[in-house]
N, CA, C and O atoms as a printed pandas DataFrame, in Angstrom:
     atom_number atom_name residue_name chain_id  residue_number  x_coord  y_coord  z_coord
0              1         N          ILE        A               1    0.837   -1.123    0.070
1              2        CA          ILE        A               1   -0.018    0.129   -0.058
2              3         C          ILE        A               1    0.998    1.464   -0.075
3              4         O          ILE        A               1    2.186    1.437    0.243
4              5         N          GLN        A               2    0.454    2.311   -0.398
5              6        CA          GLN        A               2    1.321    3.996   -0.619
6              7         C          GLN        A               2    0.627    4.609    0.754
7              8         O          GLN        A               2   -0.596    4.747    0.783
8              9         N          LEU        A               3    1.372    4.939    1.788
9             10        CA          LEU        A               3    1.057    5.653    2.821
10            11         C          LEU        A               3    0.969    7.083    2.513
11            12         O          LEU        A               3    1.905    7.714    2.023
12            13         N          SER        A               4    0.055    7.482    2.750
13            14        CA          SER        A               4   -0.129    9.279    2.796
14            15         C          SER        A               4   -0.715    9.967    4.017
15            16         O          SER        A               4   -1.909   10.129    4.269
16            17         N          ALA        A               5    0.430   10.373    4.790
17            18        CA          ALA        A               5    0.663   10.982    6.347
18            19         C          ALA        A               5    0.286   10.094    7.071
19            20         O          ALA        A               5   -0.766   10.088    7.710
20            21         N          PRO        A               6    1.142    9.228    7.040
21            22        CA          PRO        A               6    0.755    8.148    8.724
22            23         C          PRO        A               6    0.880    9.105    9.580
23            24         O          PRO        A               6    1.664   10.005    9.279
24            25         N          ARG        A               7    0.183    9.181   10.824
25            26        CA          ARG        A               7    0.124    9.619   11.615
26            27         C          ARG        A               7    0.404    8.650   13.363
27            28         O          ARG        A               7    1.202    9.057   14.207
28            29         N          GLY        A               8   -0.315    7.591   13.505
29            30        CA          GLY        A               8   -0.270    6.807   14.688
30            31         C          GLY        A               8    0.339    5.481   14.273
31            32         O          GLY        A               8    0.157    5.000   13.155
32            33         N          LEU        A               9    1.075    4.908   15.228
33            34        CA          LEU        A               9    1.454    3.514   14.884
34            35         C          LEU        A               9    1.371    2.680   16.314
35            36         O          LEU        A               9    1.142    3.371   17.306
36            37         N          CYS        A              10    1.500    1.578   16.461
37            38        CA          CYS        A              10    1.449    0.766   17.697
38            39         C          CYS        A              10    1.751   -0.783   17.068
39            40         O          CYS        A              10    1.549   -1.171   15.917
40            41         N          ASN        A              11    2.231   -1.435   18.069
41            42        CA          ASN        A              11    2.232   -3.162   17.911
42            43         C          ASN        A              11    1.093   -3.598   18.439
43            44         O          ASN        A              11    0.336   -3.107   19.276
44            45         N          GLY        A              12    1.072   -5.000   17.581
45            46        CA          GLY        A              12   -0.209   -5.615   18.221
46            47         C          GLY        A              12   -0.011   -7.178   17.308
47            48         O          GLY        A              12    1.006   -7.681   16.830
48            49         N          SER        A              13   -1.128   -7.548   17.316
49            50        CA          SER        A              13   -1.345   -9.084   16.276
50            51         C          SER        A              13   -2.267   -9.157   15.630
51            52         O          SER        A              13   -3.405   -8.735   15.835
52            53         N          PHE        A              14   -1.621   -9.992   14.346
53            54        CA          PHE        A              14   -2.752   -9.993   13.440
54            55         C          PHE        A              14   -2.532  -10.924   12.923
55            56         O          PHE        A              14   -1.431  -11.077   12.396
56            57         N          HIS        A              15   -3.592  -11.992   12.873
57            58        CA          HIS        A              15   -3.860  -13.469   12.426
58            59         C          HIS        A              15   -2.577  -14.384   13.449
59            60         O          HIS        A              15   -2.089  -15.395   12.945
60            61         N          GLY        A              16   -2.172  -13.994   14.688
61            62        CA          GLY        A              16   -1.672  -14.676   15.575
62            63         C          GLY        A              16   -0.200  -14.352   15.037
63            64         O          GLY        A              16    0.542  -15.317   15.220
64            65         N          GLN        A              17    0.371  -13.363   14.480
65            66        CA          GLN        A              17    1.589  -13.047   14.332
66            67         C          GLN        A              17    1.693  -11.897   14.664
67            68         O          GLN        A              17    0.640  -11.267   14.758
68            69         N          PRO        A              18    3.034  -11.168   14.975
69            70        CA          PRO        A              18    3.238   -9.671   15.593
70            71         C          PRO        A              18    3.096   -8.752   14.024
71            72         O          PRO        A              18    3.368   -8.988   12.847
72            73         N          ALA        A              19    2.579   -7.739   14.711
73            74        CA          ALA        A              19    2.445   -6.846   13.477
74            75         C          ALA        A              19    2.380   -5.347   13.825
75            76         O          ALA        A              19    1.754   -5.029   14.837
76            77         N          LEU        A              20    2.900   -4.514   13.168
77            78        CA          LEU        A              20    2.430   -3.132   13.540
78            79         C          LEU        A              20    1.214   -2.405   12.453
79            80         O          LEU        A              20    1.083   -2.495   11.233
80            81         N          PHE        A              21    0.432   -1.670   13.490
81            82        CA          PHE        A              21   -0.772   -1.149   12.875
82            83         C          PHE        A              21   -0.081    0.616   12.680
83            84         O          PHE        A              21    0.752    1.248   13.330
84            85         N          ILE        A              22   -0.876    0.929   11.522
85            86        CA          ILE        A              22   -0.699    2.463   11.025
86            87         C          ILE        A              22   -1.958    2.879   10.942
87            88         O          ILE        A              22   -2.894    2.246   10.455
88            89         N          ALA        A              23   -2.003    4.542   11.682
89            90        CA          ALA        A              23   -3.156    5.154   11.168
90            91         C          ALA        A              23   -2.810    5.956    9.709
91            92         O          ALA        A              23   -2.720    7.166    9.916
92            93         N          ASP        A              24   -2.678    5.730    8.839
93            94        CA          ASP        A              24   -3.041    6.731    8.067
94            95         C          ASP        A              24   -3.750    7.938    7.574
95            96         O          ASP        A              24   -4.410    7.907    6.535
96            97         N          SER        A              25   -3.636    8.891    8.229
97            98        CA          SER        A              25   -4.780   10.212    8.063
98            99         C          SER        A              25   -4.880   10.609    6.780
99           100         O          SER        A              25   -5.901   11.168    6.381
100          101         N          GLY        A              26   -3.683   10.332    5.872
101          102        CA          GLY        A              26   -3.945   11.323    4.665
102          103         C          GLY        A              26   -4.548   10.385    3.773
103          104         O          GLY        A              26   -5.247   10.948    2.930
104          105         N          SER        A              27   -4.514    9.263    3.688
105          106        CA          SER        A              27   -5.887    8.277    2.980
106          107         C          SER        A              27   -6.930    7.538    3.756
107          108         O          SER        A              27   -7.681    6.626    3.407
108          109         N          SER        A              28   -6.818    8.036    4.668
109          110        CA          SER        A              28   -7.829    7.673    5.964
110          111         C          SER        A              28   -8.426    5.829    5.943
111          112         O          SER        A              28   -9.505    5.236    5.953
112          113         N          THR        A              29   -7.315    5.571    5.919
113          114        CA          THR        A              29   -7.127    4.144    6.296
114          115         C          THR        A              29   -6.320    3.362    7.252
115          116         O          THR        A              29   -5.241    3.877    7.542
116          117         N          ILE        A              30   -6.619    2.168    7.837
117          118        CA          ILE        A              30   -5.373    1.680    8.583
118          119         C          ILE        A              30   -4.802    0.733    7.898
119          120         O          ILE        A              30   -5.396   -0.041    7.146
120          121         N          GLY        A              31   -3.504    0.750    8.147
121          122        CA          GLY        A              31   -2.700   -0.610    7.662
122          123         C          GLY        A              31   -1.993   -1.131    8.285
123          124         O          GLY        A              31   -1.479   -0.419    9.147
124          125         N          VAL        A              32   -1.538   -2.628    8.250
125          126        CA          VAL        A              32   -0.978   -3.425    8.925
126          127         C          VAL        A              32    0.691   -4.128    8.221
127          128         O          VAL        A              32    0.910   -4.539    7.081
128          129         N          VAL        A              33    1.523   -4.053    9.274
129          130        CA          VAL        A              33    3.193   -4.388    8.794
130          131         C          VAL        A              33    2.901   -5.718    9.464
131          132         O          VAL        A              33    2.450   -5.757   10.609
132          133         N          SER        A              34    3.159   -6.807    8.753
133          134        CA          SER        A              34    3.760   -7.915    9.229
134          135         C          SER        A              34    4.954   -7.892    9.736
135          136         O          SER        A              34    5.662   -7.400    8.856
136          137         N          LEU        A              35    5.749   -8.199   10.869
137          138        CA          LEU        A              35    6.435   -8.148   11.318
138          139         C          LEU        A              35    7.509   -9.687   11.344
139          140         O          LEU        A              35    8.657   -9.714   11.787
140          141         N          LYS        A              36    6.863  -10.697   10.833
141          142        CA          LYS        A              36    7.387  -11.578   10.069
142          143         C          LYS        A              36    7.929  -11.971    8.852
143          144         O          LYS        A              36    8.757  -12.851    8.619
144          145         N          ASP        A              37    7.217  -11.020    7.930
145          146        CA          ASP        A              37    7.822  -10.954    6.661
146          147         C          ASP        A              37    7.952   -9.726    6.213
147          148         O          ASP        A              37    8.526   -9.625    5.129
148          149         N          GLY        A              38    7.423   -8.313    6.960
149          150        CA          GLY        A              38    7.810   -7.139    6.367
150          151         C          GLY        A              38    6.677   -6.606    5.654
151          152         O          GLY        A              38    6.607   -5.401    5.413
152          153         N          CYS        A              39    5.512   -7.672    5.194
153          154        CA          CYS        A              39    4.331   -7.187    4.047
154          155         C          CYS        A              39    3.643   -6.304    4.374
155          156         O          CYS        A              39    3.227   -6.570    5.502
156          157         N          VAL        A              40    3.195   -5.196    3.971
157          158        CA          VAL        A              40    2.474   -4.034    4.005
158          159         C          VAL        A              40    0.809   -4.055    3.478
159          160         O          VAL        A              40    0.392   -3.686    2.380
160          161         N          THR        A              41    0.298   -4.411    4.221
161          162        CA          THR        A              41   -1.225   -4.517    3.654
162          163         C          THR        A              41   -2.323   -3.686    4.288
163          164         O          THR        A              41   -2.294   -3.368    5.477
164          165         N          HIS        A              42   -3.572   -3.249    3.208
165          166        CA          HIS        A              42   -4.662   -2.214    3.538
166          167         C          HIS        A              42   -5.575   -3.256    4.573
167          168         O          HIS        A              42   -5.854   -4.362    4.112
168          169         N          LEU        A              43   -6.039   -2.914    5.962
169          170        CA          LEU        A              43   -6.634   -3.299    7.141
170          171         C          LEU        A              43   -8.168   -2.661    7.111
171          172         O          LEU        A              43   -9.085   -3.472    6.983
172          173         N          ILE        A              44   -8.417   -1.591    7.195
173          174        CA          ILE        A              44   -9.776   -1.193    6.764
174          175         C          ILE        A              44  -10.016    0.243    6.530
175          176         O          ILE        A              44   -9.006    0.758    7.009
176          177         N          GLY        A              45  -10.753    1.184    6.078
177          178        CA          GLY        A              45  -11.112    2.474    5.406
178          179         C          GLY        A              45  -10.906    2.592    3.824
179          180         O          GLY        A              45  -10.753    1.651    3.045
180          181         N          GLY        A              46  -10.932    3.806    3.555
181          182        CA          GLY        A              46  -10.611    4.069    2.048
182          183         C          GLY        A              46  -12.104    3.873    1.427
183          184         O          GLY        A              46  -13.010    3.937    2.258
184          185         N          THR        A              47  -12.384    3.700    0.404
185          186        CA          THR        A              47  -13.478    3.811   -0.634
186          187         C          THR        A              47  -13.621    2.348   -0.863
187          188         O          THR        A              47  -12.733    1.511   -1.027
188          189         N          GLY        A              48  -15.186    2.173   -0.836
189          190        CA          GLY        A              48  -15.824    1.038   -0.987
190          191         C          GLY        A              48  -15.774    0.114    0.302
191          192         O          GLY        A              48  -16.266   -1.013    0.246
192          193         N          ASP        A              49  -15.097    0.655    1.628
193          194        CA          ASP        A              49  -14.930   -0.256    2.614
194          195         C          ASP        A              49  -16.205   -0.104    3.365
195          196         O          ASP        A              49  -16.697    1.010    3.184
196          197         N          ASP        A              50  -17.012   -1.016    4.292
197          198        CA          ASP        A              50  -17.796   -0.500    4.927
198          199         C          ASP        A              50  -17.684    0.295    6.240
199          200         O          ASP        A              50  -18.735    0.792    6.643
200          201         N          ILE        A              51  -16.587    0.488    6.959
201          202        CA          ILE        A              51  -16.059    1.157    7.754
202          203         C          ILE        A              51  -15.656    2.268    7.294
203          204         O          ILE        A              51  -14.817    2.097    6.410
204          205         N          HIS        A              52  -15.922    3.500    7.539
205          206        CA          HIS        A              52  -15.881    4.889    7.198
206          207         C          HIS        A              52  -15.306    5.495    8.001
207          208         O          HIS        A              52  -15.979    6.013    8.893
208          209         N          LEU        A              53  -13.835    5.671    8.003
209          210        CA          LEU        A              53  -13.025    6.678    8.238
210          211         C          LEU        A              53  -12.494    7.985    8.135
211          212         O          LEU        A              53  -11.963    8.151    7.036
212          213         N          GLN        A              54  -12.443    8.933    8.845
213          214        CA          GLN        A              54  -12.204   10.293    8.420
214          215         C          GLN        A              54  -10.665   10.590    9.282
215          216         O          GLN        A              54  -10.651   10.750   10.502
216          217         N          TYR        A              55   -9.509   10.628    8.497
217          218        CA          TYR        A              55   -8.615   11.089    9.228
218          219         C          TYR        A              55   -8.374   10.696   10.423
219          220         O          TYR        A              55   -8.317   11.511   11.343
220          221         N          PRO        A              56   -8.150    9.082   10.652
221          222        CA          PRO        A              56   -7.658    8.291   11.915
222          223         C          PRO        A              56   -6.112    8.559   11.877
223          224         O          PRO        A              56   -5.206    8.333   11.076
224          225         N          THR        A              57   -6.245    9.230   13.297
225          226        CA          THR        A              57   -4.327    9.585   14.009
226          227         C          THR        A              57   -4.132    9.134   14.861
227          228         O          THR        A              57   -3.429    9.754   15.659
228          229         N          GLY        A              58   -4.613    7.816   15.223
229          230        CA          GLY        A              58   -4.181    7.212   16.233
230          231         C          GLY        A              58   -4.703    5.683   16.389
231          232         O          GLY        A              58   -5.918    5.510   16.295
232          233         N          VAL        A              59   -3.811    4.492   16.637
233          234        CA          VAL        A              59   -4.062    3.023   16.732
234          235         C          VAL        A              59   -3.724    2.724   18.322
235          236         O          VAL        A              59   -2.671    3.162   18.784
236          237         N          ALA        A              60   -4.363    2.196   18.902
237          238        CA          ALA        A              60   -4.068    1.295   20.285
238          239         C          ALA        A              60   -4.346   -0.318   20.232
239          240         O          ALA        A              60   -5.490   -0.759   20.122
240          241         N          PHE        A              61   -3.422   -0.987   20.304
241          242        CA          PHE        A              61   -4.043   -2.305   20.482
242          243         C          PHE        A              61   -3.956   -2.841   21.866
243          244         O          PHE        A              61   -3.123   -2.543   22.721
244          245         N          HIS        A              62   -5.063   -3.780   21.963
245          246        CA          HIS        A              62   -5.383   -3.820   23.553
246          247         C          HIS        A              62   -5.199   -5.527   23.690
247          248         O          HIS        A              62   -6.108   -6.274   23.327
248          249         N          TYR        A              63   -3.889   -6.059   24.270
249          250        CA          TYR        A              63   -3.488   -7.560   23.820
250          251         C          TYR        A              63   -4.743   -8.533   24.551
251          252         O          TYR        A              63   -5.250   -9.472   23.938
252          253         N          PRO        A              64   -5.129   -8.165   25.887
253          254        CA          PRO        A              64   -5.574   -9.156   26.566
254          255         C          PRO        A              64   -7.185   -9.480   25.552
255          256         O          PRO        A              64   -7.768  -10.519   25.860
256          257         N          THR        A              65   -7.529   -9.014   24.944
257          258        CA          THR        A              65   -8.769   -8.668   24.096
258          259         C          THR        A              65   -8.485   -9.070   22.409
259          260         O          THR        A              65   -9.208   -9.402   21.468
260          261         N          LEU        A              66   -7.326   -8.888   22.566
261          262        CA          LEU        A              66   -6.995   -8.494   20.852
262          263         C          LEU        A              66   -7.545   -7.274   19.972
263          264         O          LEU        A              66   -7.245   -7.110   18.789
264          265         N          GLN        A              67   -8.059   -6.767   20.422
265          266        CA          GLN        A              67   -8.802   -5.636   20.023
266          267         C          GLN        A              67   -7.891   -4.475   19.348
267          268         O          GLN        A              67   -6.774   -4.139   19.741
268          269         N          LEU        A              68   -8.475   -4.030   18.448
269          270        CA          LEU        A              68   -7.550   -2.204   17.880
270          271         C          LEU        A              68   -8.457   -1.702   17.711
271          272         O          LEU        A              68   -9.529   -2.010   17.189
272          273         N          TYR        A              69   -7.822   -0.326   18.450
273          274        CA          TYR        A              69   -8.926    0.848   18.909
274          275         C          TYR        A              69   -8.360    2.088   17.814
275          276         O          TYR        A              69   -7.155    2.333   17.761
276          277         N          ILE        A              70   -9.254    2.755   17.046
277          278        CA          ILE        A              70   -8.931    3.576   16.337
278          279         C          ILE        A              70   -9.237    4.745   16.570
279          280         O          ILE        A              70  -10.445    4.935   16.713
280          281         N          ALA        A              71   -8.345    5.914   16.694
281          282        CA          ALA        A              71   -9.105    7.343   16.813
282          283         C          ALA        A              71   -9.540    7.732   15.322
283          284         O          ALA        A              71   -8.794    7.667   14.345
284          285         N          ASP        A              72  -10.848    8.137   15.317
285          286        CA          ASP        A              72  -11.322    8.487   13.818
286          287         C          ASP        A              72  -11.485    9.994   14.127
287          288         O          ASP        A              72  -12.484   10.374   14.737
288          289         N          THR        A              73  -10.565   10.829   13.738
289          290        CA          THR        A              73  -10.547   12.697   14.049
290          291         C          THR        A              73  -12.007   13.004   13.647
291          292         O          THR        A              73  -12.891   13.103   14.498
292          293         N          PHE        A              74  -12.171   13.111   12.683
293          294        CA          PHE        A              74  -13.019   13.968   11.864
294          295         C          PHE        A              74  -14.562   13.363   12.068
295          296         O          PHE        A              74  -15.503   14.121   11.833
296          297         N          ASN        A              75  -14.799   12.096   12.474
297          298        CA          ASN        A              75  -15.677   11.693   12.950
298          299         C          ASN        A              75  -16.062   11.850   14.173
299          300         O          ASN        A              75  -17.196   11.487   14.486
300          301         N          ASN        A              76  -15.275   12.372   15.031
301          302        CA          ASN        A              76  -15.289   12.438   16.561
302          303         C          ASN        A              76  -15.675   10.802   17.272
303          304         O          ASN        A              76  -16.630   10.695   18.041
304          305         N          GLU        A              77  -14.896    9.717   16.937
305          306        CA          GLU        A              77  -15.332    8.508   17.144
306          307         C          GLU        A              77  -14.130    7.981   17.636
307          308         O          GLU        A              77  -12.996    8.438   17.501
308          309         N          LEU        A              78  -14.533    6.878   18.273
309          310        CA          LEU        A              78  -13.036    5.899   18.961
310          311         C          LEU        A              78  -13.801    4.311   18.445
311          312         O          LEU        A              78  -14.667    3.563   18.900
312          313         N          LYS        A              79  -12.987    4.342   17.357
313          314        CA          LYS        A              79  -13.530    2.649   16.721
314          315         C          LYS        A              79  -12.974    1.766   17.195
315          316         O          LYS        A              79  -11.820    1.897   17.601
316          317         N          CYS        A              80  -13.700    0.522   17.282
317          318        CA          CYS        A              80  -12.919   -0.723   17.922
318          319         C          CYS        A              80  -13.264   -2.089   17.102
319          320         O          CYS        A              80  -14.399   -2.564   17.130
320          321         N          LEU        A              81  -12.218   -2.670   16.385
321          322        CA          LEU        A              81  -12.044   -3.835   15.634
322          323         C          LEU        A              81  -11.991   -4.980   16.584
323          324         O          LEU        A              81  -11.841   -6.126   16.160
């Protein structure tokens, strides 16, 4: 994926593997980087996605529940995956 104004970053787990989550404000998406192989993929947000993000600025991963929290700035919401 192409990043456009990445703002927030956190570590976590994705499909049982260590990962970094990136809040990309410019494209209003969340990306994930596999720490196993370095592959960067789109997770949510952007055109055609059911979850509508507007300028996400932060992400946090809660290990006990394996949930990702997203600060969705222009929607004035905290979203949880």
